[in-house]
Amino acid sequence: MDQVIIQQMADRAIEHFDLPGIVLDRYAYGSGHINDTYLLLMEQQDGHIIKYILQRMNHDIFKSPEQLMENILGVTSHLRKKIIENGGDPERETLNVIKTTDGKPYYKDEEGLYWRIYTFIEGATSYDKVEKPDDFYQSAVTFGNFQRLLADYPAQTLHETIIGFHDTAARYEVFLKAVEEDICHRACDVQKEIDFVIAHRETAHTLGNMLAEGQVPLRVTHNDTKLNNIMIDNKTGRGICVIDLDTVMPGLSINDYGDSIRFGASTGDEDEPDLSKVWCDLNLFEYYTRGFIEGCHGSLTKTELSMLPMGAKVMTFECGMRFLTDYLQGDTYFKIHREGHNLDRCRTQFKLVADMEDKWEQLHEIVRKYV
Ligand code: ADP
Ligand code: GN1
Ligand code: MG
């Protein structure tokens, strides 16, 4: 659908939410690859302005926005209770969903688009890149804490918002099919990347096999632990809130750790075209490892701890494979902003996987320091 039309739909959707004041402005916000996010400014009678986050949920990817919002309401009310018990501020330390005028957590418009609104977390920033190592450490503590606070959440009540989201072996099969079908005739240009995936097919099975054999536990996890899914307080520099809860589902703590390393411990951006700038930074790896282990506060098993480097490798491999699959399928999943964007993203991930393999023993040594 045309962006201008979507924006008109956004303006109409706002009217269906129970919000005080009148709309002053609304503009595209953030750098997520999945939802359409807007900052919404509402002017109050006395002239002061209240901010909100308005999102169009990606209904192609999240097949059941109703179930997704049920998960989010469940998880955020659980967090809210614990934050209050711990003397924290529930307005800033968890997402807060604004209901529609008829009491629903989302609005479905006449075109079938799904909209939701969150209160805006003031005085905090979500970083697209590690500017200070301490921010990365803070994000680790915050993701670790998040997992700990949800350890007693009834996992069986959570809907699987994307089936097999981190089933790397299943994603490998989807990749093979995309290569075989090659609908955009792009496979011949990316043979090197295809060979890289095939050479790593064992990696795709490692964690799934361990789960099936009961070697690692299923926990309530976030599953999309990029640095920009954490809000860091501008004054104190502390991680305060985990956002982007669409993929909270039963999963592996090793994957939550690994996805953060994939994004934040790289010396380059996720889409950096110049691969000479992309490495796995051991210093950043150490900052995150220390923070995550502290944040989980003794809840990780010995096996989980020993598999943390594997989590980093598997999540980076999986993400690279997903970018490559999307490139082969015609860029229909991740938002792209230039030609070859998904291919650039895929290449940074594979460069990181190779670098992690070169530094394998050092990664394990760092983890052992904090166990
Ligand atoms: P996506 O799934 O597309 O990544 P997110 O839910 O992560 O969408 O939102 C995109 C960006 O919007 C975030 O990275 C963050 O900068 C900002 N954001 C989201 N929710 C809030 C909030 N409640 N308060 C302040 N900023 C937010
Ligand atoms: C997507 O929504 P966002 O931008 O936080 C994706 C993640 C990928 C990430 C790669 C639901 O995350 O799985 O790791 O892009 N989210 C979904 O940057 O697919
Ligand atoms: Mg996000």
Short mmCIF file of C-alpha atoms and ligand atoms in Angstrom, two decimals:
data_model
loop_
_atom_site.label_atom_id
_atom_site.label_comp_id
_atom_site.label_asym_id
_atom_site.label_seq_id
_atom_site.Cartn_x
_atom_site.Cartn_y
_atom_site.Cartn_z
CA MET A 1 0.00 0.00 0.00
CA ASP A 2 1.17 3.52 -0.79
CA GLN A 3 2.97 5.27 2.12
CA VAL A 4 0.82 8.42 1.79
CA ILE A 5 -2.34 6.35 2.14
CA ILE A 6 -0.89 4.50 5.13
CA GLN A 7 -0.17 7.85 6.77
CA GLN A 8 -3.75 8.98 6.17
CA MET A 9 -4.91 5.72 7.72
CA ALA A 10 -2.59 6.42 10.67
CA ASP A 11 -4.26 9.79 11.25
CA ARG A 12 -7.68 8.22 11.15
CA ALA A 13 -6.62 5.37 13.45
CA ILE A 14 -5.51 7.85 16.15
CA GLU A 15 -9.11 9.04 16.55
CA HIS A 16 -10.09 5.59 17.78
CA PHE A 17 -7.78 5.66 20.81
CA ASP A 18 -8.61 6.99 24.21
CA LEU A 19 -6.13 9.88 24.20
CA PRO A 20 -6.35 13.30 25.81
CA GLY A 21 -5.73 16.46 23.72
CA ILE A 22 -5.58 17.18 20.01
CA VAL A 23 -3.07 15.90 17.46
CA LEU A 24 -0.26 18.42 17.00
CA ASP A 25 2.01 16.32 14.80
CA ARG A 26 2.80 12.77 13.73
CA TYR A 27 5.92 11.63 11.95
CA ALA A 28 7.89 8.47 11.10
CA TYR A 29 10.21 7.45 13.91
CA GLY A 30 12.92 4.91 14.76
CA SER A 31 14.80 2.44 12.59
CA GLY A 32 13.06 -0.89 13.11
CA HIS A 33 12.97 -3.29 10.17
CA ILE A 34 9.44 -4.61 10.75
CA ASN A 35 6.70 -2.28 12.03
CA ASP A 36 5.85 1.27 10.88
CA THR A 37 6.57 3.46 13.88
CA TYR A 38 5.43 7.09 14.36
CA LEU A 39 6.00 9.64 17.07
CA LEU A 40 2.67 11.21 17.95
CA LEU A 41 2.45 14.59 19.66
CA MET A 42 -0.79 15.43 21.45
CA GLU A 43 -1.36 19.00 22.63
CA GLN A 44 -3.23 19.35 25.91
CA GLN A 45 -5.68 22.12 26.83
CA ASP A 46 -3.03 23.89 28.93
CA GLY A 47 -0.63 23.81 25.96
CA HIS A 48 1.73 21.11 27.14
CA ILE A 49 2.52 18.24 24.81
CA ILE A 50 2.31 14.53 25.52
CA LYS A 51 4.20 12.10 23.28
CA TYR A 52 3.09 8.64 22.21
CA ILE A 53 4.41 5.89 19.98
CA LEU A 54 1.95 4.88 17.28
CA GLN A 55 2.67 1.68 15.37
CA ARG A 56 1.18 -0.13 12.46
CA MET A 57 1.79 -3.76 13.27
CA ASN A 58 3.21 -5.80 10.45
CA HIS A 59 0.31 -8.07 9.81
CA ASP A 60 2.10 -10.00 7.01
CA ILE A 61 4.74 -11.11 9.49
CA PHE A 62 2.67 -11.31 12.66
CA LYS A 63 -0.25 -13.39 11.48
CA SER A 64 -2.38 -12.82 14.55
CA PRO A 65 -2.07 -9.28 15.95
CA GLU A 66 -4.86 -10.13 18.42
CA GLN A 67 -2.79 -12.90 19.98
CA LEU A 68 0.34 -10.79 19.83
CA MET A 69 -1.34 -8.00 21.82
CA GLU A 70 -2.67 -10.57 24.29
CA ASN A 71 0.96 -11.63 24.89
CA ILE A 72 2.05 -8.02 25.32
CA LEU A 73 -0.73 -7.18 27.78
CA GLY A 74 0.05 -10.31 29.78
CA VAL A 75 3.78 -9.71 29.90
CA THR A 76 3.59 -5.97 30.60
CA SER A 77 1.09 -6.38 33.45
CA HIS A 78 3.33 -9.07 34.99
CA LEU A 79 6.34 -6.74 34.68
CA ARG A 80 4.35 -3.79 36.01
CA LYS A 81 3.46 -5.68 39.19
CA LYS A 82 7.07 -6.68 39.80
CA ILE A 83 8.41 -3.20 39.04
CA ILE A 84 6.00 -1.70 41.61
CA GLU A 85 6.99 -4.36 44.19
CA ASN A 86 10.64 -3.48 43.61
CA GLY A 87 9.96 0.24 44.06
CA GLY A 88 10.51 1.08 40.37
CA ASP A 89 8.59 3.38 38.01
CA PRO A 90 6.14 1.33 35.90
CA GLU A 91 5.53 4.28 33.53
CA ARG A 92 9.15 4.16 32.36
CA GLU A 93 10.32 0.62 33.06
CA THR A 94 7.80 -1.26 30.95
CA LEU A 95 5.76 -0.56 27.84
CA ASN A 96 2.25 0.76 28.54
CA VAL A 97 -0.49 0.07 26.03
CA ILE A 98 -3.14 2.76 25.36
CA LYS A 99 -6.58 1.25 24.84
CA THR A 100 -9.03 2.21 22.11
CA THR A 101 -12.26 4.01 22.97
CA ASP A 102 -13.96 0.61 23.07
CA GLY A 103 -11.36 -0.84 25.43
CA LYS A 104 -9.24 -2.86 22.99
CA PRO A 105 -5.41 -2.90 22.95
CA TYR A 106 -5.30 -2.30 19.16
CA TYR A 107 -7.46 -0.85 16.40
CA LYS A 108 -8.21 -2.65 13.16
CA ASP A 109 -9.18 -0.21 10.42
CA GLU A 110 -11.44 -0.75 7.44
CA GLU A 111 -8.45 -1.69 5.26
CA GLY A 112 -7.52 -4.42 7.72
CA LEU A 113 -4.45 -2.57 9.06
CA TYR A 114 -3.69 -3.02 12.76
CA TRP A 115 -2.66 -0.05 14.92
CA ARG A 116 -1.50 0.29 18.52
CA ILE A 117 -0.28 3.09 20.74
CA TYR A 118 2.21 3.04 23.62
CA THR A 119 3.02 5.82 26.04
CA PHE A 120 6.34 7.38 25.09
CA ILE A 121 9.22 6.69 27.45
CA GLU A 122 10.56 10.15 28.16
CA GLY A 123 14.15 11.06 28.94
CA ALA A 124 15.62 7.89 27.48
CA THR A 125 17.27 6.84 24.22
CA SER A 126 17.38 3.68 22.13
CA TYR A 127 20.78 3.44 20.41
CA ASP A 128 21.28 2.02 16.92
CA LYS A 129 24.95 1.54 17.63
CA VAL A 130 27.16 1.21 20.69
CA GLU A 131 28.45 4.71 21.39
CA LYS A 132 29.79 3.93 24.87
CA PRO A 133 30.66 0.37 25.97
CA ASP A 134 28.77 1.01 29.19
CA ASP A 135 25.51 1.37 27.22
CA PHE A 136 26.09 -2.10 25.87
CA TYR A 137 26.75 -3.40 29.38
CA GLN A 138 23.53 -1.68 30.53
CA SER A 139 21.54 -3.30 27.75
CA ALA A 140 22.89 -6.69 28.82
CA VAL A 141 21.88 -6.20 32.45
CA THR A 142 18.44 -5.01 31.32
CA PHE A 143 17.84 -7.99 29.01
CA GLY A 144 19.15 -10.35 31.71
CA ASN A 145 16.81 -8.76 34.28
CA PHE A 146 13.91 -8.99 31.86
CA GLN A 147 14.41 -12.72 31.56
CA ARG A 148 14.68 -13.05 35.33
CA LEU A 149 11.48 -11.04 35.97
CA LEU A 150 9.61 -13.28 33.53
CA ALA A 151 11.05 -16.54 34.88
CA ASP A 152 7.77 -17.26 36.73
CA TYR A 153 5.50 -16.13 33.87
CA PRO A 154 3.17 -18.95 32.74
CA ALA A 155 4.97 -19.68 29.47
CA GLN A 156 2.23 -22.02 28.22
CA THR A 157 -0.17 -19.03 27.99
CA LEU A 158 2.06 -17.23 25.47
CA HIS A 159 1.12 -17.49 21.80
CA GLU A 160 3.88 -18.23 19.32
CA THR A 161 3.66 -14.95 17.38
CA ILE A 162 5.96 -16.21 14.61
CA ILE A 163 6.07 -19.98 14.31
CA GLY A 164 9.62 -21.35 14.49
CA PHE A 165 11.09 -17.86 14.87
CA HIS A 166 14.51 -19.12 16.03
CA ASP A 167 14.23 -22.61 14.60
CA THR A 168 17.49 -22.25 12.72
CA ALA A 169 17.23 -25.71 11.15
CA ALA A 170 13.79 -24.89 9.70
CA ARG A 171 15.14 -21.57 8.44
CA TYR A 172 17.95 -23.49 6.71
CA GLU A 173 15.33 -25.50 4.80
CA VAL A 174 13.53 -22.29 3.79
CA PHE A 175 16.86 -20.93 2.59
CA LEU A 176 17.54 -24.05 0.45
CA LYS A 177 14.10 -23.69 -1.11
CA ALA A 178 14.74 -20.01 -1.88
CA VAL A 179 18.01 -20.96 -3.62
CA GLU A 180 16.30 -23.68 -5.59
CA GLU A 181 13.38 -21.48 -6.68
CA ASP A 182 15.58 -18.43 -7.27
CA ILE A 183 12.56 -16.36 -8.28
CA CYS A 184 14.59 -13.16 -8.82
CA HIS A 185 17.51 -14.85 -10.63
CA ARG A 186 19.90 -13.55 -8.02
CA ALA A 187 21.46 -16.84 -6.86
CA CYS A 188 24.26 -16.76 -9.46
CA ASP A 189 25.56 -13.46 -7.99
CA VAL A 190 25.73 -14.75 -4.44
CA GLN A 191 27.28 -18.19 -4.83
CA LYS A 192 29.95 -17.39 -2.25
CA GLU A 193 27.33 -16.55 0.37
CA ILE A 194 25.24 -19.62 -0.52
CA ASP A 195 28.33 -21.82 -0.13
CA PHE A 196 29.01 -20.22 3.25
CA VAL A 197 25.57 -21.21 4.51
CA ILE A 198 25.83 -24.76 3.20
CA ALA A 199 29.26 -25.18 4.74
CA HIS A 200 27.71 -24.19 8.10
CA ARG A 201 24.65 -26.44 7.94
CA GLU A 202 25.69 -28.20 11.17
CA THR A 203 25.53 -24.86 12.97
CA ALA A 204 21.83 -24.63 12.06
CA HIS A 205 21.07 -27.78 14.05
CA THR A 206 23.20 -27.30 17.16
CA LEU A 207 20.85 -25.52 19.55
CA GLY A 208 17.64 -27.16 18.33
CA ASN A 209 19.21 -30.56 18.99
CA MET A 210 20.26 -29.54 22.50
CA LEU A 211 16.75 -28.35 23.27
CA ALA A 212 15.21 -31.56 21.91
CA GLU A 213 17.57 -33.60 24.09
CA GLY A 214 16.66 -31.56 27.17
CA GLN A 215 20.19 -30.19 27.60
CA VAL A 216 18.97 -26.58 27.75
CA PRO A 217 15.67 -25.25 29.18
CA LEU A 218 12.91 -23.40 27.37
CA ARG A 219 12.40 -20.01 29.04
CA VAL A 220 10.31 -16.89 28.42
CA THR A 221 12.66 -14.88 26.23
CA HIS A 222 12.58 -11.69 24.16
CA ASN A 223 13.97 -13.14 20.93
CA ASP A 224 14.90 -9.81 19.31
CA THR A 225 17.53 -8.41 21.65
CA LYS A 226 19.04 -5.68 19.50
CA LEU A 227 20.57 -2.75 21.34
CA ASN A 228 17.86 -0.46 19.92
CA ASN A 229 15.21 -2.48 21.71
CA ILE A 230 16.43 -1.13 25.06
CA MET A 231 15.76 2.36 26.41
CA ILE A 232 18.71 3.88 28.26
CA ASP A 233 18.05 6.71 30.72
CA ASN A 234 19.62 9.97 29.50
CA LYS A 235 20.52 11.18 33.00
CA THR A 236 21.66 8.06 34.84
CA GLY A 237 22.94 6.10 31.81
CA ARG A 238 21.15 3.02 33.13
CA GLY A 239 19.12 0.61 31.02
CA ILE A 240 15.52 1.13 32.09
CA CYS A 241 13.14 -0.60 29.74
CA VAL A 242 12.96 -3.45 27.25
CA ILE A 243 10.77 -2.54 24.27
CA ASP A 244 9.65 -4.26 21.03
CA LEU A 245 7.88 -7.13 22.78
CA ASP A 246 6.32 -8.64 19.63
CA THR A 247 8.51 -11.71 19.77
CA VAL A 248 8.35 -12.49 23.49
CA MET A 249 7.81 -16.24 23.44
CA PRO A 250 9.27 -19.37 24.95
CA GLY A 251 12.83 -19.59 23.67
CA LEU A 252 16.49 -20.01 24.58
CA SER A 253 18.39 -17.61 26.83
CA ILE A 254 21.46 -18.45 24.73
CA ASN A 255 19.70 -16.95 21.71
CA ASP A 256 18.77 -13.76 23.55
CA TYR A 257 22.41 -13.35 24.52
CA GLY A 258 23.60 -14.26 21.03
CA ASP A 259 21.35 -11.84 19.17
CA SER A 260 22.64 -8.94 21.25
CA ILE A 261 26.25 -9.89 20.54
CA ARG A 262 25.50 -10.18 16.83
CA PHE A 263 24.25 -6.60 16.68
CA GLY A 264 26.15 -4.78 19.39
CA ALA A 265 29.60 -6.40 19.52
CA SER A 266 30.24 -5.68 15.85
CA THR A 267 32.65 -2.87 15.03
CA GLY A 268 30.46 -1.98 12.05
CA ASP A 269 26.81 -1.31 11.36
CA GLU A 270 24.56 -4.24 10.51
CA ASP A 271 24.41 -2.98 6.91
CA GLU A 272 28.01 -1.70 6.55
CA PRO A 273 29.02 -2.23 2.90
CA ASP A 274 32.77 -2.02 3.69
CA LEU A 275 33.53 -5.37 5.32
CA SER A 276 37.02 -4.27 6.36
CA LYS A 277 35.21 -2.31 9.09
CA VAL A 278 33.34 -5.32 10.47
CA TRP A 279 34.79 -7.44 13.29
CA CYS A 280 33.61 -9.01 16.50
CA ASP A 281 35.03 -6.68 19.15
CA LEU A 282 36.29 -8.72 22.12
CA ASN A 283 36.09 -5.76 24.45
CA LEU A 284 32.39 -5.23 23.64
CA PHE A 285 31.83 -8.99 23.82
CA GLU A 286 33.19 -8.89 27.35
CA TYR A 287 31.06 -5.90 28.41
CA TYR A 288 27.91 -7.66 27.27
CA THR A 289 28.84 -11.05 28.71
CA ARG A 290 29.49 -9.57 32.14
CA GLY A 291 26.21 -7.62 32.09
CA PHE A 292 24.05 -10.50 30.88
CA ILE A 293 25.40 -12.97 33.43
CA GLU A 294 24.93 -10.37 36.19
CA GLY A 295 21.40 -9.54 34.98
CA CYS A 296 20.37 -13.22 34.92
CA HIS A 297 21.55 -13.39 38.52
CA GLY A 298 22.55 -17.03 38.79
CA SER A 299 19.58 -18.38 36.83
CA LEU A 300 21.58 -19.72 33.86
CA THR A 301 22.61 -23.38 33.98
CA LYS A 302 26.21 -24.51 33.48
CA THR A 303 25.35 -25.75 29.99
CA GLU A 304 23.69 -22.46 29.04
CA LEU A 305 26.75 -20.55 30.23
CA SER A 306 29.13 -22.76 28.27
CA MET A 307 26.98 -22.35 25.14
CA LEU A 308 26.90 -18.53 25.15
CA PRO A 309 29.55 -18.19 22.40
CA MET A 310 27.60 -20.74 20.36
CA GLY A 311 24.49 -18.59 20.82
CA ALA A 312 26.38 -15.63 19.37
CA LYS A 313 27.52 -17.66 16.39
CA VAL A 314 24.15 -19.31 15.73
CA MET A 315 22.15 -16.07 15.97
CA THR A 316 24.59 -14.27 13.68
CA PHE A 317 24.56 -17.14 11.21
CA GLU A 318 20.76 -17.36 11.33
CA CYS A 319 20.29 -13.65 10.81
CA GLY A 320 22.73 -13.62 7.86
CA MET A 321 20.87 -16.57 6.35
CA ARG A 322 17.53 -14.75 6.83
CA PHE A 323 18.87 -11.62 5.09
CA LEU A 324 20.19 -13.77 2.22
CA THR A 325 16.90 -15.67 1.94
CA ASP A 326 15.01 -12.37 1.79
CA TYR A 327 17.42 -11.09 -0.88
CA LEU A 328 16.81 -14.22 -2.95
CA GLN A 329 13.05 -13.94 -2.47
CA GLY A 330 12.92 -10.30 -3.59
CA ASP A 331 13.22 -8.33 -0.31
CA THR A 332 9.73 -8.90 1.00
CA TYR A 333 10.41 -9.35 4.73
CA PHE A 334 12.94 -6.79 6.03
CA LYS A 335 12.45 -3.15 5.08
CA ILE A 336 15.19 -2.11 2.65
CA HIS A 337 16.39 1.41 1.89
CA ARG A 338 18.66 0.70 -1.09
CA GLU A 339 19.29 -1.96 -3.69
CA GLY A 340 21.30 -4.85 -2.31
CA HIS A 341 20.57 -3.75 1.26
CA ASN A 342 19.76 -7.27 2.46
CA LEU A 343 22.87 -8.59 0.74
CA ASP A 344 25.06 -6.04 2.54
CA ARG A 345 23.39 -7.06 5.80
CA CYS A 346 23.97 -10.74 5.06
CA ARG A 347 27.65 -10.17 4.32
CA THR A 348 28.32 -8.37 7.62
CA GLN A 349 26.75 -11.28 9.48
CA PHE A 350 28.86 -13.89 7.70
CA LYS A 351 31.99 -11.81 8.24
CA LEU A 352 31.16 -11.80 11.96
CA VAL A 353 30.54 -15.55 12.04
CA ALA A 354 33.95 -16.18 10.46
CA ASP A 355 35.60 -13.78 12.89
CA MET A 356 33.91 -15.44 15.88
CA GLU A 357 35.23 -18.79 14.64
CA ASP A 358 38.75 -17.35 14.51
CA LYS A 359 38.34 -15.99 18.05
CA TRP A 360 36.48 -19.05 19.39
CA GLU A 361 38.83 -19.89 22.27
CA GLN A 362 39.05 -16.23 23.34
CA LEU A 363 35.24 -15.96 23.44
CA HIS A 364 35.07 -18.99 25.73
CA GLU A 365 37.83 -17.60 27.95
CA ILE A 366 35.87 -14.38 28.42
CA VAL A 367 32.69 -16.26 29.36
CA ARG A 368 34.66 -18.40 31.86
CA LYS A 369 35.88 -15.24 33.61
CA TYR A 370 32.31 -14.39 34.69
CA VAL A 371 31.00 -17.84 35.53
P1 ADP B 1 10.38 -2.51 15.29
O1 ADP B 1 9.72 -3.81 15.64
O2 ADP B 1 10.03 -2.07 13.92
O3 ADP B 1 11.85 -2.56 15.56
P2 ADP B 1 10.08 -1.00 17.79
O4 ADP B 1 8.92 -1.38 18.66
O5 ADP B 1 11.41 -1.47 18.21
O6 ADP B 1 9.74 -1.40 16.28
O7 ADP B 1 10.08 0.60 17.70
C1 ADP B 1 10.97 1.29 16.84
C2 ADP B 1 11.70 2.39 17.61
O8 ADP B 1 10.73 3.30 18.20
C3 ADP B 1 12.53 1.91 18.79
O9 ADP B 1 13.80 1.50 18.40
C4 ADP B 1 12.54 3.14 19.70
O10 ADP B 1 13.50 4.07 19.25
C5 ADP B 1 11.17 3.75 19.47
N1 ADP B 1 10.20 3.34 20.50
C6 ADP B 1 9.38 2.25 20.48
N2 ADP B 1 8.58 2.22 21.57
C7 ADP B 1 8.90 3.30 22.31
C8 ADP B 1 8.40 3.89 23.55
N3 ADP B 1 7.40 3.33 24.23
N4 ADP B 1 8.97 5.03 23.99
C9 ADP B 1 9.95 5.64 23.30
N5 ADP B 1 10.45 5.17 22.13
C10 ADP B 1 9.94 4.03 21.64
C1 GN1 B 2 14.11 -7.36 12.94
O1 GN1 B 2 12.04 -5.39 14.43
P1 GN1 B 2 13.52 -5.25 14.55
O2 GN1 B 2 14.11 -4.29 13.59
O3 GN1 B 2 13.89 -4.99 16.00
C2 GN1 B 2 13.75 -8.83 13.13
C3 GN1 B 2 14.82 -9.53 13.96
C4 GN1 B 2 16.18 -9.39 13.26
C5 GN1 B 2 16.46 -7.90 13.06
C6 GN1 B 2 17.73 -7.69 12.27
C7 GN1 B 2 10.22 -9.79 13.99
O4 GN1 B 2 14.11 -6.73 14.22
O5 GN1 B 2 14.52 -10.91 14.09
O6 GN1 B 2 17.20 -9.96 14.05
O7 GN1 B 2 15.37 -7.25 12.34
N1 GN1 B 2 12.45 -8.94 13.78
C8 GN1 B 2 11.51 -9.79 13.29
O8 GN1 B 2 18.12 -6.37 12.40
O9 GN1 B 2 11.72 -10.53 12.34
MG MG B 3 12.87 -2.75 17.37
#
